[in-house]
PDB file of C-alpha atoms in Angstrom:
ATOM      1  CA  UNK A  14     -16.069  -5.569  14.881  1.00  0.00           C
ATOM      2  CA  UNK A  15     -13.245  -6.528  16.568  1.00  0.00           C
ATOM      3  CA  UNK A  16     -12.398  -9.804  18.059  1.00  0.00           C
ATOM      4  CA  UNK A  17     -14.373  -9.976  20.882  1.00  0.00           C
ATOM      5  CA  UNK A  18     -17.628  -8.474  19.695  1.00  0.00           C
ATOM      6  CA  UNK A  19     -17.433 -11.492  16.883  1.00  0.00           C
ATOM      7  CA  UNK A  20     -17.159 -13.965  19.517  1.00  0.00           C
ATOM      8  CA  UNK A  21     -19.904 -12.861  21.302  1.00  0.00           C
ATOM      9  CA  UNK A  22     -22.072 -12.620  18.245  1.00  0.00           C
ATOM     10  CA  UNK A  23     -21.609 -15.946  17.440  1.00  0.00           C
ATOM     11  CA  UNK A  24     -22.953 -17.070  21.111  1.00  0.00           C
ATOM     12  CA  UNK A  25     -26.130 -14.913  20.615  1.00  0.00           C
ATOM     13  CA  UNK A  26     -26.918 -16.167  16.748  1.00  0.00           C
ATOM     14  CA  UNK A  27     -29.508 -19.949  17.919  1.00  0.00           C
ATOM     15  CA  UNK A  28     -27.329 -21.932  15.828  1.00  0.00           C
ATOM     16  CA  UNK A  29     -24.439 -24.385  16.785  1.00  0.00           C
ATOM     17  CA  UNK A  30     -20.477 -23.282  16.407  1.00  0.00           C
ATOM     18  CA  UNK A  31     -18.098 -26.117  16.910  1.00  0.00           C
ATOM     19  CA  UNK A  32     -14.429 -24.027  18.313  1.00  0.00           C
ATOM     20  CA  UNK A  33     -12.050 -26.360  18.159  1.00  0.00           C
ATOM     21  CA  UNK A  34      -8.545 -25.852  20.875  1.00  0.00           C
ATOM     22  CA  UNK A  35      -5.362 -25.517  19.840  1.00  0.00           C
ATOM     23  CA  UNK A  36      -1.912 -25.912  21.497  1.00  0.00           C
ATOM     24  CA  UNK A  37       0.252 -24.423  19.029  1.00  0.00           C
ATOM     25  CA  UNK A  38       0.707 -21.211  16.416  1.00  0.00           C
ATOM     26  CA  UNK A  39       0.537 -24.203  14.225  1.00  0.00           C
ATOM     27  CA  UNK A  40      -2.428 -26.254  15.229  1.00  0.00           C
ATOM     28  CA  UNK A  41      -4.338 -22.413  15.348  1.00  0.00           C
ATOM     29  CA  UNK A  42      -3.508 -21.459  11.663  1.00  0.00           C
ATOM     30  CA  UNK A  43      -4.819 -24.389  10.345  1.00  0.00           C
ATOM     31  CA  UNK A  44      -8.026 -24.492  12.655  1.00  0.00           C
ATOM     32  CA  UNK A  45      -8.854 -21.420  10.646  1.00  0.00           C
ATOM     33  CA  UNK A  46      -7.401 -22.048   7.453  1.00  0.00           C
ATOM     34  CA  UNK A  47      -9.854 -24.904   7.172  1.00  0.00           C
ATOM     35  CA  UNK A  48     -13.160 -22.571   8.130  1.00  0.00           C
ATOM     36  CA  UNK A  49     -14.256 -22.325  12.307  1.00  0.00           C
ATOM     37  CA  UNK A  50     -14.890 -19.095  13.050  1.00  0.00           C
ATOM     38  CA  UNK A  51     -12.993 -19.312  16.245  1.00  0.00           C
ATOM     39  CA  UNK A  52     -11.398 -21.535  18.507  1.00  0.00           C
ATOM     40  CA  UNK A  53     -10.254 -21.747  22.178  1.00  0.00           C
ATOM     41  CA  UNK A  54      -6.862 -23.318  23.379  1.00  0.00           C
ATOM     42  CA  UNK A  55      -6.364 -25.995  24.996  1.00  0.00           C
ATOM     43  CA  UNK A  56      -4.474 -26.036  28.075  1.00  0.00           C
ATOM     44  CA  UNK A  57      -3.483 -29.247  29.060  1.00  0.00           C
ATOM     45  CA  UNK A  58      -1.770 -29.224  25.187  1.00  0.00           C
ATOM     46  CA  UNK A  59       0.043 -26.126  25.547  1.00  0.00           C
ATOM     47  CA  UNK A  60       1.404 -28.320  29.104  1.00  0.00           C
ATOM     48  CA  UNK A  61       2.084 -31.680  26.918  1.00  0.00           C
ATOM     49  CA  UNK A  62       3.119 -29.546  23.709  1.00  0.00           C
ATOM     50  CA  UNK A  63       6.410 -28.104  26.776  1.00  0.00           C
ATOM     51  CA  UNK A  64       6.871 -31.229  28.473  1.00  0.00           C
ATOM     52  CA  UNK A  65       4.423 -31.495  31.613  1.00  0.00           C
ATOM     53  CA  UNK A  66       1.110 -33.227  32.801  1.00  0.00           C
ATOM     54  CA  UNK A  67      -2.243 -31.399  32.984  1.00  0.00           C
ATOM     55  CA  UNK A  68      -2.219 -28.612  34.917  1.00  0.00           C
ATOM     56  CA  UNK A  69       1.752 -29.054  36.061  1.00  0.00           C
ATOM     57  CA  UNK A  70       2.013 -27.134  39.506  1.00  0.00           C
ATOM     58  CA  UNK A  71       5.495 -26.907  37.553  1.00  0.00           C
ATOM     59  CA  UNK A  72       4.547 -24.999  34.370  1.00  0.00           C
ATOM     60  CA  UNK A  73       5.305 -21.637  34.932  1.00  0.00           C
ATOM     61  CA  UNK A  74       2.172 -19.337  33.648  1.00  0.00           C
ATOM     62  CA  UNK A  75       4.555 -16.979  31.990  1.00  0.00           C
ATOM     63  CA  UNK A  76       4.282 -19.739  30.017  1.00  0.00           C
ATOM     64  CA  UNK A  77       1.102 -21.000  29.284  1.00  0.00           C
ATOM     65  CA  UNK A  78       0.233 -16.715  28.874  1.00  0.00           C
ATOM     66  CA  UNK A  79       3.120 -16.685  26.385  1.00  0.00           C
ATOM     67  CA  UNK A  80       1.900 -19.682  24.526  1.00  0.00           C
ATOM     68  CA  UNK A  81      -2.005 -18.163  24.554  1.00  0.00           C
ATOM     69  CA  UNK A  82       0.015 -14.759  23.506  1.00  0.00           C
ATOM     70  CA  UNK A  83       1.075 -16.542  20.058  1.00  0.00           C
ATOM     71  CA  UNK A  84      -1.603 -18.454  19.363  1.00  0.00           C
ATOM     72  CA  UNK A  85      -3.618 -15.350  19.651  1.00  0.00           C
ATOM     73  CA  UNK A  86      -1.336 -13.750  17.169  1.00  0.00           C
ATOM     74  CA  UNK A  87      -1.220 -16.869  14.994  1.00  0.00           C
ATOM     75  CA  UNK A  88      -4.730 -15.973  13.967  1.00  0.00           C
ATOM     76  CA  UNK A  89      -7.591 -13.189  12.971  1.00  0.00           C
ATOM     77  CA  UNK A  90     -10.157 -15.682  14.500  1.00  0.00           C
ATOM     78  CA  UNK A  91     -11.060 -15.041  18.333  1.00  0.00           C
ATOM     79  CA  UNK A  92      -9.437 -16.448  20.601  1.00  0.00           C
ATOM     80  CA  UNK A  93     -10.781 -17.632  24.354  1.00  0.00           C
ATOM     81  CA  UNK A  94      -7.991 -19.278  26.558  1.00  0.00           C
ATOM     82  CA  UNK A  95      -8.164 -21.980  29.564  1.00  0.00           C
ATOM     83  CA  UNK A  96      -6.945 -20.605  31.939  1.00  0.00           C
ATOM     84  CA  UNK A  97      -7.509 -23.652  34.295  1.00  0.00           C
ATOM     85  CA  UNK A  98      -8.596 -22.251  37.919  1.00  0.00           C
ATOM     86  CA  UNK A  99      -7.723 -18.257  36.805  1.00  0.00           C
ATOM     87  CA  UNK A 100      -4.272 -19.908  37.891  1.00  0.00           C
ATOM     88  CA  UNK A 101      -4.417 -18.071  40.795  1.00  0.00           C
ATOM     89  CA  UNK A 102      -5.392 -18.779  44.507  1.00  0.00           C
ATOM     90  CA  UNK A 103      -6.390 -15.327  45.222  1.00  0.00           C
ATOM     91  CA  UNK A 104      -9.150 -12.870  44.101  1.00  0.00           C
ATOM     92  CA  UNK A 105      -7.117 -10.380  42.965  1.00  0.00           C
ATOM     93  CA  UNK A 106      -4.721 -12.515  41.116  1.00  0.00           C
ATOM     94  CA  UNK A 107      -8.006 -14.222  39.132  1.00  0.00           C
ATOM     95  CA  UNK A 108      -9.026 -10.450  38.043  1.00  0.00           C
ATOM     96  CA  UNK A 109      -5.548  -9.995  37.000  1.00  0.00           C
ATOM     97  CA  UNK A 110      -4.862 -13.135  35.146  1.00  0.00           C
ATOM     98  CA  UNK A 111      -8.595 -11.952  33.364  1.00  0.00           C
ATOM     99  CA  UNK A 112      -7.714  -8.593  32.803  1.00  0.00           C
ATOM    100  CA  UNK A 113      -3.994  -9.986  31.022  1.00  0.00           C
ATOM    101  CA  UNK A 114      -6.074 -12.139  28.918  1.00  0.00           C
ATOM    102  CA  UNK A 115      -7.849  -9.612  26.780  1.00  0.00           C
ATOM    103  CA  UNK A 116      -4.827  -7.541  27.349  1.00  0.00           C
ATOM    104  CA  UNK A 117      -3.230  -9.925  24.638  1.00  0.00           C
ATOM    105  CA  UNK A 118      -5.990 -10.071  22.761  1.00  0.00           C
ATOM    106  CA  UNK A 119      -8.295 -12.942  23.884  1.00  0.00           C
ATOM    107  CA  UNK A 120     -12.240 -12.543  22.944  1.00  0.00           C
ATOM    108  CA  UNK A 121     -12.808 -15.163  25.566  1.00  0.00           C
ATOM    109  CA  UNK A 122     -11.690 -16.677  29.326  1.00  0.00           C
ATOM    110  CA  UNK A 123     -12.572 -19.976  31.340  1.00  0.00           C
ATOM    111  CA  UNK A 124     -12.562 -20.617  34.834  1.00  0.00           C
ATOM    112  CA  UNK A 125     -12.760 -23.833  36.344  1.00  0.00           C
ATOM    113  CA  UNK A 126     -14.134 -24.646  40.115  1.00  0.00           C
ATOM    114  CA  UNK A 127     -10.783 -26.886  40.890  1.00  0.00           C
ATOM    115  CA  UNK A 128      -8.998 -25.397  43.658  1.00  0.00           C
ATOM    116  CA  UNK A 129      -6.005 -27.871  44.138  1.00  0.00           C
ATOM    117  CA  UNK A 130      -4.309 -29.997  41.043  1.00  0.00           C
ATOM    118  CA  UNK A 131      -2.219 -31.594  42.771  1.00  0.00           C
ATOM    119  CA  UNK A 132      -3.359 -35.416  42.714  1.00  0.00           C
ATOM    120  CA  UNK A 133      -4.986 -34.871  39.121  1.00  0.00           C
ATOM    121  CA  UNK A 134      -7.020 -38.117  40.195  1.00  0.00           C
ATOM    122  CA  UNK A 135      -8.117 -36.960  43.509  1.00  0.00           C
ATOM    123  CA  UNK A 136      -8.506 -32.838  42.842  1.00  0.00           C
ATOM    124  CA  UNK A 137      -9.889 -30.538  45.107  1.00  0.00           C
ATOM    125  CA  UNK A 138     -13.016 -28.220  44.338  1.00  0.00           C
ATOM    126  CA  UNK A 139     -13.829 -24.680  45.813  1.00  0.00           C
ATOM    127  CA  UNK A 140     -17.567 -24.970  47.737  1.00  0.00           C
ATOM    128  CA  UNK A 141     -19.740 -23.035  45.510  1.00  0.00           C
ATOM    129  CA  UNK A 142     -19.860 -19.957  47.378  1.00  0.00           C
ATOM    130  CA  UNK A 143     -15.910 -19.701  46.918  1.00  0.00           C
ATOM    131  CA  UNK A 144     -16.246 -20.295  43.465  1.00  0.00           C
ATOM    132  CA  UNK A 145     -18.788 -18.153  42.421  1.00  0.00           C
ATOM    133  CA  UNK A 146     -16.539 -14.992  44.092  1.00  0.00           C
ATOM    134  CA  UNK A 147     -14.075 -16.825  41.476  1.00  0.00           C
ATOM    135  CA  UNK A 148     -16.104 -16.460  38.557  1.00  0.00           C
ATOM    136  CA  UNK A 149     -17.468 -12.944  39.709  1.00  0.00           C
ATOM    137  CA  UNK A 150     -14.082 -11.438  40.005  1.00  0.00           C
ATOM    138  CA  UNK A 151     -13.544 -12.532  36.588  1.00  0.00           C
ATOM    139  CA  UNK A 152     -16.034 -11.491  35.343  1.00  0.00           C
ATOM    140  CA  UNK A 153     -15.836  -8.055  36.479  1.00  0.00           C
ATOM    141  CA  UNK A 154     -12.142  -7.200  35.762  1.00  0.00           C
ATOM    142  CA  UNK A 155     -12.888  -8.160  32.039  1.00  0.00           C
ATOM    143  CA  UNK A 156     -16.039  -7.113  31.443  1.00  0.00           C
ATOM    144  CA  UNK A 157     -14.692  -3.441  32.792  1.00  0.00           C
ATOM    145  CA  UNK A 158     -12.366  -3.525  30.359  1.00  0.00           C
ATOM    146  CA  UNK A 159     -14.666  -5.243  27.456  1.00  0.00           C
ATOM    147  CA  UNK A 160     -18.348  -5.793  27.632  1.00  0.00           C
ATOM    148  CA  UNK A 161     -18.156  -8.201  24.848  1.00  0.00           C
ATOM    149  CA  UNK A 162     -14.858 -10.587  26.504  1.00  0.00           C
ATOM    150  CA  UNK A 163     -16.606 -14.301  27.265  1.00  0.00           C
ATOM    151  CA  UNK A 164     -16.362 -15.260  30.364  1.00  0.00           C
ATOM    152  CA  UNK A 165     -16.943 -19.239  30.879  1.00  0.00           C
ATOM    153  CA  UNK A 166     -17.315 -20.532  33.882  1.00  0.00           C
ATOM    154  CA  UNK A 167     -17.199 -24.337  34.492  1.00  0.00           C
ATOM    155  CA  UNK A 168     -17.207 -26.989  37.051  1.00  0.00           C
ATOM    156  CA  UNK A 169     -15.292 -30.301  36.752  1.00  0.00           C
ATOM    157  CA  UNK A 170     -17.019 -32.007  38.921  1.00  0.00           C
ATOM    158  CA  UNK A 171     -18.250 -34.855  36.805  1.00  0.00           C
ATOM    159  CA  UNK A 172     -14.807 -35.065  36.825  1.00  0.00           C
ATOM    160  CA  UNK A 173     -13.543 -35.739  39.704  1.00  0.00           C
ATOM    161  CA  UNK A 174     -13.576 -39.167  41.893  1.00  0.00           C
ATOM    162  CA  UNK A 175     -16.908 -38.547  43.694  1.00  0.00           C
ATOM    163  CA  UNK A 176     -20.362 -39.517  42.432  1.00  0.00           C
ATOM    164  CA  UNK A 177     -21.285 -38.073  38.820  1.00  0.00           C
ATOM    165  CA  UNK A 178     -23.972 -36.013  40.256  1.00  0.00           C
ATOM    166  CA  UNK A 179     -26.169 -34.016  37.620  1.00  0.00           C
ATOM    167  CA  UNK A 180     -27.469 -32.772  40.680  1.00  0.00           C
ATOM    168  CA  UNK A 181     -24.835 -30.743  41.760  1.00  0.00           C
ATOM    169  CA  UNK A 182     -23.866 -29.857  38.321  1.00  0.00           C
ATOM    170  CA  UNK A 183     -26.555 -27.706  37.735  1.00  0.00           C
ATOM    171  CA  UNK A 184     -26.518 -26.301  40.955  1.00  0.00           C
ATOM    172  CA  UNK A 185     -22.728 -25.183  40.408  1.00  0.00           C
ATOM    173  CA  UNK A 186     -23.882 -23.781  36.960  1.00  0.00           C
ATOM    174  CA  UNK A 187     -26.807 -22.586  37.967  1.00  0.00           C
ATOM    175  CA  UNK A 188     -24.438 -19.985  40.497  1.00  0.00           C
ATOM    176  CA  UNK A 189     -21.973 -19.062  37.912  1.00  0.00           C
ATOM    177  CA  UNK A 190     -24.460 -17.993  35.673  1.00  0.00           C
ATOM    178  CA  UNK A 191     -25.748 -15.364  38.642  1.00  0.00           C
ATOM    179  CA  UNK A 192     -22.115 -14.615  39.514  1.00  0.00           C
ATOM    180  CA  UNK A 193     -22.084 -13.361  36.029  1.00  0.00           C
ATOM    181  CA  UNK A 194     -20.695 -15.995  33.413  1.00  0.00           C
ATOM    182  CA  UNK A 195     -21.569 -15.165  29.530  1.00  0.00           C
ATOM    183  CA  UNK A 196     -21.437 -18.943  28.897  1.00  0.00           C
ATOM    184  CA  UNK A 197     -21.094 -21.886  30.627  1.00  0.00           C
ATOM    185  CA  UNK A 198     -19.254 -25.745  30.802  1.00  0.00           C
ATOM    186  CA  UNK A 199     -19.459 -28.644  32.766  1.00  0.00           C
ATOM    187  CA  UNK A 200     -17.378 -31.891  31.314  1.00  0.00           C
ATOM    188  CA  UNK A 201     -17.794 -35.016  31.299  1.00  0.00           C
ATOM    189  CA  UNK A 202     -21.473 -34.660  31.015  1.00  0.00           C
ATOM    190  CA  UNK A 203     -22.440 -38.518  29.026  1.00  0.00           C
ATOM    191  CA  UNK A 204     -25.750 -38.186  27.890  1.00  0.00           C
ATOM    192  CA  UNK A 205     -27.990 -36.113  25.468  1.00  0.00           C
ATOM    193  CA  UNK A 206     -30.876 -36.044  28.544  1.00  0.00           C
ATOM    194  CA  UNK A 207     -27.971 -34.415  30.660  1.00  0.00           C
ATOM    195  CA  UNK A 208     -27.199 -31.600  28.688  1.00  0.00           C
ATOM    196  CA  UNK A 209     -31.298 -30.794  28.519  1.00  0.00           C
ATOM    197  CA  UNK A 210     -31.531 -30.944  32.352  1.00  0.00           C
ATOM    198  CA  UNK A 211     -28.610 -28.247  32.163  1.00  0.00           C
ATOM    199  CA  UNK A 212     -29.790 -26.466  29.291  1.00  0.00           C
ATOM    200  CA  UNK A 213     -33.308 -26.179  31.099  1.00  0.00           C
ATOM    201  CA  UNK A 214     -31.800 -24.440  34.318  1.00  0.00           C
ATOM    202  CA  UNK A 215     -29.519 -21.948  32.456  1.00  0.00           C
ATOM    203  CA  UNK A 216     -30.714 -18.899  30.250  1.00  0.00           C
ATOM    204  CA  UNK A 217     -26.720 -18.923  28.884  1.00  0.00           C
ATOM    205  CA  UNK A 218     -25.428 -20.336  26.750  1.00  0.00           C
ATOM    206  CA  UNK A 219     -23.852 -24.730  27.380  1.00  0.00           C
ATOM    207  CA  UNK A 220     -21.260 -24.974  26.354  1.00  0.00           C
ATOM    208  CA  UNK A 221     -20.488 -28.835  25.273  1.00  0.00           C
ATOM    209  CA  UNK A 222     -17.255 -31.180  25.502  1.00  0.00           C
ATOM    210  CA  UNK A 223     -19.042 -34.801  23.098  1.00  0.00           C
ATOM    211  CA  UNK A 224     -18.476 -37.685  24.479  1.00  0.00           C
ATOM    212  CA  UNK A 225     -18.171 -40.790  21.839  1.00  0.00           C
ATOM    213  CA  UNK A 226     -21.523 -41.359  20.813  1.00  0.00           C
ATOM    214  CA  UNK A 227     -22.580 -37.791  20.353  1.00  0.00           C
ATOM    215  CA  UNK A 228     -22.906 -36.586  16.781  1.00  0.00           C
ATOM    216  CA  UNK A 229     -22.787 -32.964  16.249  1.00  0.00           C
ATOM    217  CA  UNK A 230     -26.239 -33.206  14.164  1.00  0.00           C
ATOM    218  CA  UNK A 231     -27.818 -34.571  17.593  1.00  0.00           C
ATOM    219  CA  UNK A 232     -26.444 -31.911  19.551  1.00  0.00           C
ATOM    220  CA  UNK A 233     -27.871 -28.718  17.205  1.00  0.00           C
ATOM    221  CA  UNK A 234     -31.167 -30.882  17.166  1.00  0.00           C
ATOM    222  CA  UNK A 235     -31.117 -30.390  20.709  1.00  0.00           C
ATOM    223  CA  UNK A 236     -30.404 -26.463  20.852  1.00  0.00           C
ATOM    224  CA  UNK A 237     -26.218 -26.399  21.837  1.00  0.00           C
ATOM    225  CA  UNK A 238     -24.933 -23.494  20.766  1.00  0.00           C
ATOM    226  CA  UNK A 239     -21.444 -23.887  21.776  1.00  0.00           C
ATOM    227  CA  UNK A 240     -19.344 -27.301  20.961  1.00  0.00           C
ATOM    228  CA  UNK A 241     -15.792 -28.077  21.896  1.00  0.00           C
ATOM    229  CA  UNK A 242     -12.314 -30.245  21.659  1.00  0.00           C
ATOM    230  CA  UNK A 243      -9.988 -30.233  24.493  1.00  0.00           C
ATOM    231  CA  UNK A 244      -7.499 -31.818  24.243  1.00  0.00           C
ATOM    232  CA  UNK A 245      -8.643 -34.406  21.772  1.00  0.00           C
ATOM    233  CA  UNK A 246      -6.694 -33.241  19.039  1.00  0.00           C
ATOM    234  CA  UNK A 247      -3.480 -32.862  20.516  1.00  0.00           C
ATOM    235  CA  UNK A 248      -4.060 -36.520  22.203  1.00  0.00           C
ATOM    236  CA  UNK A 249      -4.864 -37.590  18.543  1.00  0.00           C
ATOM    237  CA  UNK A 250      -1.933 -36.140  17.018  1.00  0.00           C
ATOM    238  CA  UNK A 251      -0.005 -37.759  19.305  1.00  0.00           C
ATOM    239  CA  UNK A 252      -2.097 -40.860  19.326  1.00  0.00           C
ATOM    240  CA  UNK A 253      -1.431 -41.467  15.499  1.00  0.00           C
ATOM    241  CA  UNK A 254       2.632 -40.454  15.359  1.00  0.00           C
ATOM    242  CA  UNK A 255       2.561 -43.396  18.970  1.00  0.00           C
ATOM    243  CA  UNK A 256       0.820 -45.623  16.464  1.00  0.00           C
ATOM    244  CA  UNK A 257       3.495 -45.019  13.531  1.00  0.00           C
ATOM    245  CA  UNK A 258       6.745 -45.789  16.137  1.00  0.00           C
ATOM    246  CA  UNK A 259       5.363 -48.697  17.209  1.00  0.00           C
ATOM    247  CA  UNK A 260       3.998 -50.283  14.156  1.00  0.00           C
ATOM    248  CA  UNK A 261       7.374 -48.829  11.799  1.00  0.00           C
ATOM    249  CA  UNK A 262       8.602 -52.775  11.772  1.00  0.00           C
ATOM    250  CA  UNK A 263       5.746 -54.048  10.180  1.00  0.00           C
ATOM    251  CA  UNK A 264       4.935 -54.708   6.448  1.00  0.00           C
ATOM    252  CA  UNK A 265       3.566 -51.817   6.116  1.00  0.00           C
ATOM    253  CA  UNK A 266       4.805 -49.383   9.101  1.00  0.00           C
ATOM    254  CA  UNK A 267       5.903 -46.669   6.184  1.00  0.00           C
ATOM    255  CA  UNK A 268       2.839 -47.094   4.819  1.00  0.00           C
ATOM    256  CA  UNK A 269       2.339 -43.842   6.180  1.00  0.00           C
ATOM    257  CA  UNK A 270       4.925 -41.636   4.637  1.00  0.00           C
ATOM    258  CA  UNK A 271       2.252 -40.931   1.955  1.00  0.00           C
ATOM    259  CA  UNK A 272      -0.814 -39.810   4.161  1.00  0.00           C
ATOM    260  CA  UNK A 273       0.148 -36.767   6.147  1.00  0.00           C
ATOM    261  CA  UNK A 274      -0.373 -33.602   4.633  1.00  0.00           C
ATOM    262  CA  UNK A 275       2.191 -32.225   1.926  1.00  0.00           C
ATOM    263  CA  UNK A 276       4.296 -30.056   2.287  1.00  0.00           C
ATOM    264  CA  UNK A 277       2.747 -27.649   0.356  1.00  0.00           C
ATOM    265  CA  UNK A 278      -0.068 -28.011   2.191  1.00  0.00           C
ATOM    266  CA  UNK A 279       1.368 -27.451   5.508  1.00  0.00           C
ATOM    267  CA  UNK A 280       2.910 -24.024   4.231  1.00  0.00           C
ATOM    268  CA  UNK A 281      -0.277 -22.767   2.361  1.00  0.00           C
ATOM    269  CA  UNK A 282      -1.475 -23.199   6.008  1.00  0.00           C
ATOM    270  CA  UNK A 283       1.440 -21.506   7.606  1.00  0.00           C
ATOM    271  CA  UNK A 284       2.624 -17.484   6.902  1.00  0.00           C
TER     272      UNK A 284
END
């Protein structure tokens, strides 16, 4: 069984699986060593690790794909790539980038409906029709090469500056499902009740990015099948670094020296 077949089987089981997100080879190997069956890349984490803001237009696509390929090669478990909006304005480029994700060994990839990232606080969105054309292009390009490849279609509508509208989110996700997506995703959903409402409208699995106050057990109880963690692991790692460095002069400022993973533990994770 190849990785795309294994990844599809995870989606077809009637069981929840957690898919942490990696930004480099080391984080990917740690996720695998801790027993997770798959992982996603985090475009934000990859950008931050290279000194760019999330979705920065200044970051070269070659650097993004190079990071994704290094992550894929570092592990044996399925990897799905966060390709943002397909990293492209045209349908032809969307198709090309999804084929490339498959070629470098990804078992899946995601595409979102943001049209312009230049102002991260007020992103511009594709219309439903435009977004569906892009989901369809991604799905057809990938599935022509590998029918098991998982295309995740994502709406970032709830992350924008406009009104929280579950109706708009459901409308978009239903349309994306009809356009050929294998999994749907709407970061920013605020409650379990809203998650349940979205799931009732869909026949394909819903990926959930949990928010504070939710629990894995509760999400499992309501039938969620896939959970991802986005950039949260990266941000928590950097928060820890910031906390340590800002507190060095405190009486217990060097206590962190005995709390990290040991070199031997890390050597066991890496190759």
